[in-house]
GROMACS .gro file of C-alpha atoms in nm:
model
  478
    1MET     CA    1   2.354  12.015   5.480
    2SER     CA    2   2.288  11.828   5.804
    3ASP     CA    3   1.926  11.948   5.828
    4TRP     CA    4   1.666  12.149   5.649
    5PRO     CA    5   1.613  12.430   5.556
    6VAL     CA    6   1.951  12.588   5.478
    7LYS     CA    7   2.062  12.787   5.787
    8LYS     CA    8   2.122  13.159   5.752
    9ASN     CA    9   2.461  13.306   5.846
   10ALA     CA   10   2.623  12.962   5.882
   11THR     CA   11   2.889  12.790   5.670
   12PHE     CA   12   2.720  12.562   5.414
   13GLU     CA   13   2.849  12.299   5.167
   14LEU     CA   14   2.652  12.320   4.840
   15GLN     CA   15   2.651  12.008   4.615
   16PHE     CA   16   2.524  12.016   4.257
   17PRO     CA   17   2.559  11.841   3.910
   18MET     CA   18   2.685  11.995   3.583
   19TYR     CA   19   2.519  11.898   3.249
   20ASP     CA   20   2.594  11.940   2.881
   21ALA     CA   21   2.340  12.031   2.609
   22ASP     CA   22   2.220  11.670   2.592
   23GLY     CA   23   2.156  11.652   2.965
   24ASP     CA   24   2.454  11.431   3.031
   25LEU     CA   25   2.677  11.487   3.337
   26VAL     CA   26   3.002  11.668   3.263
   27SER     CA   27   3.304  11.518   3.436
   28ALA     CA   28   3.633  11.697   3.500
   29ALA     CA   29   3.488  12.037   3.412
   30ALA     CA   30   3.771  12.279   3.351
   31SER     CA   31   3.831  12.638   3.468
   32LEU     CA   32   3.547  12.642   3.722
   33ASP     CA   33   3.435  12.989   3.832
   34THR     CA   34   3.168  13.029   4.103
   35GLU     CA   35   2.999  13.357   4.190
   36VAL     CA   36   2.752  13.438   4.469
   37SER     CA   37   2.452  13.676   4.481
   38LYS     CA   38   2.280  13.765   4.810
   39ASP     CA   39   1.914  13.874   4.813
   40GLY     CA   40   1.923  13.955   4.438
   41GLY     CA   41   2.242  14.155   4.458
   42THR     CA   42   2.541  14.167   4.224
   43PHE     CA   43   2.726  13.841   4.171
   44THR     CA   44   3.075  13.837   4.323
   45ASP     CA   45   3.349  13.575   4.317
   46ALA     CA   46   3.304  13.310   4.583
   47THR     CA   47   3.568  13.280   4.853
   48ASN     CA   48   3.620  12.912   4.773
   49GLU     CA   49   3.589  12.728   4.441
   50ALA     CA   50   3.389  12.423   4.333
   51ALA     CA   51   3.557  12.086   4.290
   52GLU     CA   52   3.433  11.750   4.157
   53ILE     CA   53   3.317  11.521   4.436
   54ALA     CA   54   3.465  11.205   4.285
   55THR     CA   55   3.652  11.128   3.965
   56ALA     CA   56   3.416  11.105   3.664
   57SER     CA   57   3.110  11.166   3.884
   58GLY     CA   58   2.997  11.489   3.714
   59CYS     CA   59   2.885  11.614   4.060
   60TYR     CA   60   3.055  11.906   4.234
   61LYS     CA   61   3.069  12.075   4.576
   62ILE     CA   62   3.166  12.418   4.712
   63THR     CA   63   3.185  12.552   5.070
   64LEU     CA   64   3.007  12.886   5.112
   65THR     CA   65   3.121  13.100   5.406
   66SER     CA   66   2.888  13.229   5.680
   67THR     CA   67   2.922  13.579   5.530
   68GLU     CA   68   2.813  13.452   5.186
   69MET     CA   69   2.520  13.270   5.354
   70ASN     CA   70   2.406  13.577   5.551
   71ALA     CA   71   2.100  13.650   5.334
   72ASP     CA   72   1.743  13.528   5.297
   73ARG     CA   73   1.809  13.420   4.937
   74VAL     CA   74   2.148  13.298   4.821
   75MET     CA   75   2.209  13.220   4.449
   76THR     CA   76   2.523  13.073   4.297
   77ILE     CA   77   2.637  13.028   3.937
   78THR     CA   78   2.926  12.798   3.847
   79LYS     CA   79   3.072  12.844   3.499
   80THR     CA   80   3.320  12.615   3.322
   81GLY     CA   81   3.554  12.639   3.029
   82THR     CA   82   3.465  12.286   2.908
   83ALA     CA   83   3.301  12.305   2.562
   84GLY     CA   84   2.929  12.216   2.560
   85ALA     CA   85   2.892  12.229   2.940
   86LYS     CA   86   2.614  12.442   3.084
   87THR     CA   87   2.646  12.690   3.373
   88ALA     CA   88   2.516  12.539   3.698
   89VAL     CA   89   2.265  12.762   3.880
   90ASN     CA   90   2.157  12.709   4.245
   91LEU     CA   91   1.908  12.910   4.458
   92MET     CA   92   1.873  12.861   4.835
   93TYR     CA   93   1.618  13.007   5.076
   94THR     CA   94   1.770  13.031   5.423
   95ALA     CA   95   1.611  13.018   5.770
   96VAL     CA   96   1.730  13.124   6.114
   97ARG     CA   97   1.635  12.786   6.264
   98GLN     CA   98   1.641  12.440   6.116
   99LEU     CA   99   1.417  12.149   6.199
  100ILE     CA  100   1.687  12.016   6.431
  101ASP     CA  101   1.650  12.331   6.640
  102LEU     CA  102   1.284  12.253   6.714
  103ALA     CA  103   1.150  12.040   7.002
  104PHE     CA  104   0.910  11.750   6.947
  105PRO     CA  105   0.713  11.535   7.193
  106ALA     CA  106   0.873  11.199   7.264
  107THR     CA  107   0.542  11.025   7.192
  108SER     CA  108   0.380  11.066   6.853
  109GLY     CA  109   0.043  11.237   6.858
  110ARG     CA  110   0.127  11.461   7.150
  111SER     CA  111   0.192  11.834   7.116
  112PHE     CA  112   0.327  12.131   7.315
  113VAL     CA  113   0.103  12.407   7.444
  114VAL     CA  114   0.227  12.732   7.295
  115GLU     CA  115   0.126  13.046   7.482
  116THR     CA  116   0.014  13.368   7.314
  117ASP     CA  117   0.363  13.513   7.356
  118GLY     CA  118   0.509  13.216   7.166
  119VAL     CA  119   0.653  13.049   7.477
  120VAL     CA  120   0.599  12.673   7.519
  121HIS     CA  121   0.408  12.582   7.835
  122GLY     CA  122   0.606  12.343   8.057
  123ASP     CA  123   0.536  12.154   8.381
  124LEU     CA  124   0.846  12.020   8.561
  125LYS     CA  125   0.796  11.654   8.648
  126GLU     CA  126   1.151  11.530   8.700
  127TRP     CA  127   1.500  11.659   8.791
  128LEU     CA  128   1.770  11.421   8.674
  129GLY     CA  129   1.509  11.143   8.675
  130VAL     CA  130   1.379  11.221   9.025
  131ALA     CA  131   1.046  11.389   9.104
  132PRO     CA  132   1.106  11.723   9.286
  133ALA     CA  133   0.932  11.831   9.607
  134ALA     CA  134   0.603  12.018   9.577
  135LEU     CA  135   0.595  12.398   9.590
  136VAL     CA  136   0.580  12.566   9.931
  137SER     CA  137   0.364  12.879   9.920
  138GLN     CA  138   0.416  12.864   9.542
  139ARG     CA  139   0.793  12.872   9.594
  140VAL     CA  140   1.041  12.603   9.499
  141ASP     CA  141   1.139  12.394   9.800
  142VAL     CA  142   1.520  12.378   9.799
  143THR     CA  143   1.808  12.261  10.016
  144VAL     CA  144   2.083  12.529  10.031
  145GLY     CA  145   2.412  12.353   9.977
  146ALA     CA  146   2.630  12.665   9.980
  147MET     CA  147   2.611  13.045  10.000
  148GLN     CA  148   2.854  13.289   9.848
  149ALA     CA  149   3.018  13.556  10.065
  150ASN     CA  150   2.801  13.862  10.142
  151VAL     CA  151   2.474  13.693  10.033
  152LEU     CA  152   2.311  13.790  10.362
  153ASP     CA  153   2.330  14.169  10.384
  154ALA     CA  154   2.132  14.419  10.588
  155THR     CA  155   1.845  14.448  10.337
  156ALA     CA  156   1.790  14.070  10.319
  157ILE     CA  157   1.715  14.028  10.689
  158ALA     CA  158   1.385  14.154  10.835
  159SER     CA  159   1.391  14.367  11.149
  160ALA     CA  160   1.409  14.153  11.465
  161ALA     CA  161   1.416  13.837  11.252
  162ILE     CA  162   1.732  13.712  11.414
  163THR     CA  163   1.741  13.656  11.788
  164ALA     CA  164   2.018  13.518  12.006
  165ALA     CA  165   1.857  13.175  12.003
  166LYS     CA  166   1.891  13.153  11.625
  167PHE     CA  167   2.268  13.126  11.637
  168GLY     CA  168   2.483  12.830  11.716
  169THR     CA  169   2.838  12.878  11.839
  170ASP     CA  170   3.051  13.040  11.565
  171ALA     CA  171   2.752  13.022  11.329
  172ILE     CA  172   2.845  13.343  11.149
  173ASP     CA  173   3.202  13.400  11.032
  174ALA     CA  174   3.358  13.699  10.857
  175ALA     CA  175   3.293  13.574  10.504
  176ALA     CA  176   2.917  13.545  10.564
  177VAL     CA  177   2.863  13.905  10.677
  178ALA     CA  178   2.848  14.182  10.418
  179ALA     CA  179   3.038  14.506  10.474
  180ASP     CA  180   2.722  14.719  10.470
  181ALA     CA  181   2.582  14.520  10.766
  182VAL     CA  182   2.882  14.629  10.972
  183ASP     CA  183   2.848  14.984  10.838
  184LEU     CA  184   2.504  15.008  11.003
  185ILE     CA  185   2.668  14.964  11.342
  186TRP     CA  186   2.921  15.243  11.281
  187ASP     CA  187   2.654  15.472  11.135
  188GLU     CA  188   2.409  15.429  11.423
  189PRO     CA  189   2.319  15.777  11.564
  190LEU     CA  190   2.452  15.839  11.916
  191ALA     CA  191   2.130  16.010  12.027
  192GLY     CA  192   1.972  15.678  12.122
  193HIS     CA  193   2.278  15.546  12.306
  194LEU     CA  194   2.344  15.794  12.587
  195THR     CA  195   2.272  15.570  12.886
  196LEU     CA  196   2.479  15.661  13.190
  197ALA     CA  197   2.819  15.485  13.191
  198SER     CA  198   2.762  15.348  12.839
  199ILE     CA  199   3.012  15.342  12.552
  200GLY     CA  200   2.778  15.570  12.359
  201GLN     CA  201   2.789  15.829  12.635
  202LEU     CA  202   3.170  15.810  12.646
  203VAL     CA  203   3.202  15.850  12.268
  204ASN     CA  204   2.957  16.141  12.271
  205ALA     CA  205   3.171  16.315  12.534
  206LEU     CA  206   3.472  16.317  12.302
  207GLY     CA  207   3.327  16.585  12.078
  208LEU     CA  208   3.029  16.760  11.923
  209THR     CA  209   2.938  16.691  11.559
  210GLY     CA  210   2.816  16.956  11.320
  211ALA     CA  211   2.822  17.080  10.962
  212VAL     CA  212   2.891  17.399  10.768
  213ALA     CA  213   2.568  17.595  10.710
  214ASP     CA  214   2.712  17.878  10.508
  215ALA     CA  215   2.710  17.894  10.127
  216GLY     CA  216   2.954  18.185  10.153
  217ALA     CA  217   3.188  18.018  10.401
  218LEU     CA  218   3.538  18.165  10.433
  219ALA     CA  219   3.864  17.998  10.527
  220THR     CA  220   3.868  18.217  10.841
  221ASP     CA  221   3.508  18.177  10.965
  222PHE     CA  222   3.166  18.031  10.875
  223ASP     CA  223   2.819  17.958  11.018
  224THR     CA  224   2.733  17.609  11.143
  225ASP     CA  225   2.440  17.384  11.236
  226GLY     CA  226   2.383  17.036  11.373
  227PHE     CA  227   2.371  17.161  11.733
  228THR     CA  228   2.216  17.451  11.923
  229GLU     CA  229   2.426  17.697  12.124
  230ALA     CA  230   2.337  18.067  12.143
  231THR     CA  231   2.597  18.181  12.400
  232ASN     CA  232   2.883  18.387  12.259
  233ASN     CA  233   3.237  18.253  12.317
  234HIS     CA  234   3.093  17.916  12.427
  235PHE     CA  235   3.342  17.719  12.216
  236ASN     CA  236   3.640  17.954  12.242
  237GLY     CA  237   3.960  17.752  12.280
  238HIS     CA  238   3.803  17.433  12.145
  239VAL     CA  239   3.951  17.249  11.847
  240ILE     CA  240   3.745  17.196  11.530
  241VAL     CA  241   3.841  16.905  11.300
  242PHE     CA  242   3.682  16.841  10.958
  243THR     CA  243   3.567  16.483  10.889
  244SER     CA  244   3.450  16.528  10.528
  245GLY     CA  245   3.515  16.744  10.223
  246ALA     CA  246   3.839  16.894  10.098
  247LEU     CA  247   3.942  16.996  10.453
  248ARG     CA  248   3.904  16.646  10.597
  249GLY     CA  249   4.164  16.595  10.872
  250GLN     CA  250   4.254  16.968  10.904
  251ALA     CA  251   4.215  17.121  11.252
  252ARG     CA  252   4.206  17.476  11.388
  253ILE     CA  253   4.149  17.642  11.726
  254ILE     CA  254   3.823  17.835  11.765
  255THR     CA  255   3.912  18.183  11.887
  256THR     CA  256   3.567  18.343  11.860
  257TYR     CA  257   3.224  18.177  11.876
  258THR     CA  258   2.921  18.395  11.795
  259GLY     CA  259   2.585  18.254  11.901
  260ALA     CA  260   2.394  18.432  11.625
  261GLY     CA  261   2.439  18.205  11.325
  262GLN     CA  262   2.655  17.977  11.539
  263ASN     CA  263   2.959  18.131  11.368
  264VAL     CA  264   3.310  18.004  11.438
  265ALA     CA  265   3.634  18.195  11.371
  266PHE     CA  266   3.986  18.056  11.407
  267ASP     CA  267   4.341  18.127  11.519
  268ARG     CA  268   4.454  18.101  11.155
  269ALA     CA  269   4.284  18.035  10.823
  270PHE     CA  270   4.223  17.689  10.680
  271THR     CA  271   4.402  17.612  10.353
  272GLU     CA  272   4.074  17.683  10.171
  273ALA     CA  273   3.712  17.762  10.245
  274PRO     CA  274   3.493  17.460  10.328
  275ALA     CA  275   3.194  17.367  10.115
  276ASN     CA  276   2.841  17.401  10.247
  277ASN     CA  277   2.737  17.088  10.446
  278ASP     CA  278   3.097  16.974  10.503
  279GLU     CA  279   3.099  16.792  10.838
  280PHE     CA  280   3.323  16.846  11.141
  281VAL     CA  281   3.375  16.759  11.508
  282ILE     CA  282   3.432  17.014  11.785
  283LEU     CA  283   3.668  16.868  12.046
  284GLY     CA  284   3.737  16.986  12.400
  285PRO     CA  285   3.942  17.298  12.486
  286LEU     CA  286   4.321  17.304  12.498
  287ALA     CA  287   4.500  17.248  12.828
  288GLY     CA  288   4.547  17.568  13.029
  289GLY     CA  289   4.189  17.686  13.011
  290LEU     CA  290   3.989  17.898  12.775
  291GLY     CA  291   4.116  18.230  12.654
  292ARG     CA  292   4.486  18.140  12.654
  293LEU     CA  293   4.593  17.992  12.323
  294ILE     CA  294   4.924  17.882  12.179
  295ALA     CA  295   5.035  18.124  11.908
  296THR     CA  296   5.110  17.946  11.581
  297GLU     CA  297   5.320  18.069  11.289
  298SER     CA  298   5.215  18.064  10.923
  299ASP     CA  299   5.391  17.729  10.879
  300GLY     CA  300   5.185  17.575  11.159
  301HIS     CA  301   5.467  17.562  11.417
  302ALA     CA  302   5.398  17.677  11.771
  303HIS     CA  303   5.551  18.011  11.877
  304ALA     CA  304   5.755  17.976  12.199
  305ASP     CA  305   5.925  18.240  12.417
  306VAL     CA  306   6.149  18.114  12.700
  307LYS     CA  307   6.053  18.294  13.021
  308GLU     CA  308   6.192  18.060  13.285
  309TRP     CA  309   6.453  17.785  13.319
  310LEU     CA  310   6.381  17.558  13.617
  311GLY     CA  311   6.187  17.842  13.776
  312ALA     CA  312   6.452  18.111  13.723
  313ALA     CA  313   6.455  18.385  13.457
  314PRO     CA  314   6.747  18.345  13.212
  315ASN     CA  315   6.979  18.626  13.101
  316VAL     CA  316   6.886  18.828  12.792
  317LEU     CA  317   7.045  18.734  12.461
  318VAL     CA  318   7.391  18.869  12.380
  319SER     CA  319   7.414  18.966  12.012
  320SER     CA  320   7.108  18.740  11.953
  321ARG     CA  321   7.293  18.451  12.116
  322VAL     CA  322   7.215  18.267  12.440
  323ASP     CA  323   7.429  18.387  12.732
  324VAL     CA  324   7.567  18.068  12.887
  325SER     CA  325   7.805  17.957  13.159
  326VAL     CA  326   8.024  17.668  13.043
  327GLY     CA  327   8.027  17.418  13.326
  328ALA     CA  328   8.219  17.148  13.142
  329MET     CA  329   8.370  17.068  12.804
  330ALA     CA  330   8.390  16.725  12.645
  331ALA     CA  331   8.729  16.600  12.531
  332ASP     CA  332   8.854  16.741  12.196
  333VAL     CA  333   8.594  17.023  12.190
  334VAL     CA  334   8.859  17.291  12.121
  335THR     CA  335   9.022  17.217  11.782
  336ALA     CA  336   9.280  17.409  11.578
  337ALA     CA  337   9.012  17.560  11.353
  338ALA     CA  338   8.826  17.700  11.655
  339ILE     CA  339   9.119  17.913  11.776
  340ALA     CA  340   9.220  18.228  11.585
  341ASN     CA  341   9.589  18.286  11.516
  342ALA     CA  342   9.759  18.467  11.810
  343ALA     CA  343   9.432  18.454  12.005
  344ILE     CA  344   9.609  18.304  12.306
  345ASP     CA  345   9.879  18.502  12.488
  346ALA     CA  346  10.035  18.471  12.832
  347ALA     CA  347   9.785  18.699  13.003
  348THR     CA  348   9.496  18.480  12.892
  349PHE     CA  349   9.571  18.196  13.132
  350ALA     CA  350   9.549  18.158  13.505
  351ALA     CA  351   9.806  17.927  13.654
  352GLY     CA  352   9.716  17.567  13.566
  353ALA     CA  353   9.407  17.676  13.371
  354ILE     CA  354   9.452  17.433  13.082
  355ASP     CA  355   9.504  17.065  13.148
  356ALA     CA  356   9.561  16.777  12.903
  357ALA     CA  357   9.197  16.661  12.879
  358ALA     CA  358   9.071  17.000  12.757
  359ILE     CA  359   9.288  17.013  12.444
  360ALA     CA  360   9.223  16.792  12.138
  361ASN     CA  361   9.514  16.611  11.978
  362GLY     CA  362   9.671  16.841  11.718
  363ALA     CA  363   9.450  17.133  11.820
  364ILE     CA  364   9.744  17.368  11.884
  365ASP     CA  365   9.995  17.435  11.606
  366ALA     CA  366  10.272  17.695  11.567
  367ALA     CA  367  10.049  17.963  11.414
  368THR     CA  368   9.818  17.959  11.717
  369PHE     CA  369  10.066  18.129  11.953
  370ALA     CA  370  10.201  18.479  11.972
  371ALA     CA  371  10.572  18.505  12.056
  372GLY     CA  372  10.627  18.421  12.425
  373ALA     CA  373  10.258  18.353  12.478
  374ILE     CA  374  10.309  18.050  12.701
  375ASP     CA  375  10.544  18.069  13.000
  376ALA     CA  376  10.608  17.812  13.272
  377ALA     CA  377  10.347  17.948  13.516
  378ALA     CA  378  10.064  17.919  13.266
  379ILE     CA  379  10.083  17.543  13.227
  380ALA     CA  380   9.968  17.299  13.496
  381ASN     CA  381  10.190  17.006  13.578
  382GLY     CA  382  10.118  16.726  13.332
  383ALA     CA  383   9.880  16.941  13.129
  384ILE     CA  384  10.067  16.899  12.803
  385ASP     CA  385  10.169  16.555  12.686
  386ALA     CA  386  10.313  16.435  12.353
  387ALA     CA  387   9.973  16.367  12.194
  388THR     CA  388   9.862  16.727  12.253
  389PHE     CA  389  10.089  16.873  11.984
  390ALA     CA  390  10.057  16.856  11.609
  391ALA     CA  391  10.379  16.799  11.417
  392GLY     CA  392  10.585  17.122  11.419
  393ALA     CA  393  10.336  17.293  11.649
  394ILE     CA  394  10.604  17.459  11.865
  395ASP     CA  395  10.874  17.649  11.676
  396ALA     CA  396  11.138  17.898  11.793
  397GLY     CA  397  10.903  18.195  11.779
  398ALA     CA  398  10.654  18.029  12.013
  399LEU     CA  399  10.905  17.985  12.299
  400ALA     CA  400  10.991  18.254  12.550
  401ALA     CA  401  11.366  18.315  12.608
  402ASP     CA  402  11.370  18.161  12.955
  403ALA     CA  403  11.188  17.852  12.822
  404ALA     CA  404  11.451  17.808  12.548
  405ASN     CA  405  11.731  17.842  12.805
  406GLU     CA  406  11.574  17.581  13.029
  407ILE     CA  407  11.547  17.340  12.737
  408ALA     CA  408  11.914  17.399  12.644
  409ASP     CA  409  12.024  17.354  13.005
  410ALA     CA  410  11.836  17.025  13.025
  411VAL     CA  411  11.997  16.898  12.703
  412PHE     CA  412  12.355  16.980  12.808
  413GLN     CA  413  12.314  16.860  13.166
  414ARG     CA  414  12.157  16.528  13.067
  415ASP     CA  415  12.363  16.229  13.189
  416MET     CA  416  12.473  16.004  12.901
  417ASP     CA  417  12.385  15.685  13.084
  418ALA     CA  418  12.014  15.785  13.055
  419VAL     CA  419  12.017  15.809  12.674
  420GLU     CA  420  12.317  15.610  12.545
  421ALA     CA  421  12.130  15.277  12.506
  422GLY     CA  422  11.908  15.413  12.228
  423ALA     CA  423  12.146  15.664  12.074
  424PRO     CA  424  12.240  15.588  11.709
  425LYS     CA  425  12.606  15.595  11.600
  426HIS     CA  426  12.578  15.931  11.424
  427SER     CA  427  12.412  16.118  11.712
  428LEU     CA  428  12.521  16.388  11.951
  429ALA     CA  429  12.514  16.135  12.235
  430SER     CA  430  12.761  15.906  12.047
  431ALA     CA  431  12.993  16.202  11.982
  432VAL     CA  432  12.991  16.291  12.352
  433LEU     CA  433  13.065  15.927  12.446
  434LYS     CA  434  13.365  15.927  12.211
  435ALA     CA  435  13.489  16.251  12.367
  436VAL     CA  436  13.459  16.170  12.739
  437SER     CA  437  13.405  15.795  12.772
  438ARG     CA  438  13.647  15.503  12.741
  439ILE     CA  439  13.794  15.432  12.395
  440ARG     CA  440  14.044  15.156  12.305
  441ASP     CA  441  14.246  15.049  12.001
  442ASN     CA  442  14.184  14.678  11.986
  443ALA     CA  443  14.403  14.538  11.707
  444GLY     CA  444  14.307  14.806  11.458
  445SER     CA  445  13.948  14.852  11.574
  446LEU     CA  446  13.871  15.166  11.775
  447GLU     CA  447  13.615  15.070  12.041
  448VAL     CA  448  13.396  15.346  12.195
  449TYR     CA  449  13.246  15.236  12.527
  450ARG     CA  450  12.937  15.352  12.714
  451THR     CA  451  12.960  15.516  13.052
  452ASP     CA  452  12.985  15.180  13.234
  453GLY     CA  453  13.331  15.135  13.069
  454THR     CA  454  13.257  14.774  12.963
  455THR     CA  455  12.978  14.795  12.702
  456ILE     CA  456  13.096  14.883  12.349
  457HIS     CA  457  12.865  15.148  12.200
  458PHE     CA  458  13.019  15.145  11.847
  459THR     CA  459  13.353  15.070  11.676
  460GLN     CA  460  13.564  15.235  11.405
  461VAL     CA  461  13.839  15.085  11.184
  462VAL     CA  462  14.178  15.240  11.276
  463THR     CA  463  14.465  15.290  11.034
  464THR     CA  464  14.792  15.316  11.234
  465ASP     CA  465  15.145  15.435  11.160
  466ALA     CA  466  15.417  15.310  11.399
  467GLY     CA  467  15.632  15.608  11.323
  468LEU     CA  468  15.371  15.846  11.461
  469ASP     CA  469  15.373  15.676  11.802
  470PRO     CA  470  14.993  15.620  11.810
  471ILE     CA  471  14.781  15.634  12.126
  472ASP     CA  472  14.662  15.288  12.228
  473GLU     CA  473  14.391  15.391  12.479
  474LEU     CA  474  14.225  15.692  12.639
  475ALA     CA  475  14.089  15.657  12.989
  476VAL     CA  476  13.738  15.766  13.092
  477GLY     CA  477  13.709  16.143  13.119
  478VAL     CA  478  13.721  16.284  13.472
   0.00000   0.00000   0.00000
């Protein structure tokens, strides 16, 4: 052990000799078995086992754990299988403190003064080798090197202790002021701050504070206190807003104020009844004066009924729909899906009623029209262009007889020189050119010319037979 006495509840290395019957040391004792007893209890196997300190020394050591040493009296027995060797027995009395734990005067012959409560009397003479300053009003004289945030709070500062002269510029920053010091400003009662044209007077004008004074309060009405007003209907039309409790933030319109009990009733119930002493603010009345309130639905939305439109009364609803006059339509408003089959016939339209901008591309297909529904007078000049029609929109059934005749007349009376340039070889235009325009057998190639008589439109290979007296050329048709 490093000191005396043996320390309780601390790991300890026990060293001891082993003897034979003649009192001689036994070296290399075999089959060592150490057991521990605490405060006279049953012996149990030690956690560790004894071992000889040095070869042929006859002295042994064992480390006892703190648990094994946690007793006032600790006894060990160490048995061996070596013939003639005696069992080693050790008894230790433990103590909570050792001599090393005690303090002694630096000079021999001096002693500490121990008070009746067992505390040693001390008188500070030095701090890191330097004599400290004397006490000031029996308090330690210190120099404050640093202060943690929020050390100076409202309770630490005496009333009127700090004046304007105490502060240097930027002397107090945010970290030095505790939150509760700021809270005192917000919690200051308005009653003492109602000077004319003051902020306190302005804040007080925003609303009247009060609290529920009704243990049986309902969601529809309750008694109040915190102010005095005995006139019935005094607060009708005002808004009440809760600032505490389960209804905090909810607002209702006061419809009936009863002076007796200062009872308030509302346009609609709160979501639940308030608790007694829940606090609220009564704000000013709604715009429009007292007595006229906006009706609200159960979902909280305002109920509105249109009475005027720019000062004029509108028409009544038609089949629960607004009766309107369509002044304009955006492009592509009328689509194919919006028009019922056969909904449009000839009598529907005034002359030129529908122009190109009013009809969406592809809006009108074949199924839209009744037979003969559209005649020439119903369509304004330029109203229908190519983009207006969906593919296959106009079929034979959609055309009136006179319209079909006009189309046929235009096809047959069309001059070939207007279409021949783009006409493919196997087209009606090419067939007409071959029938009435210039053709010529040019060394076995039949040339079909366009109407100018010089431009070849297409050619065909000719097989001739001299015996049949073939035709060499046909002139332009006249």
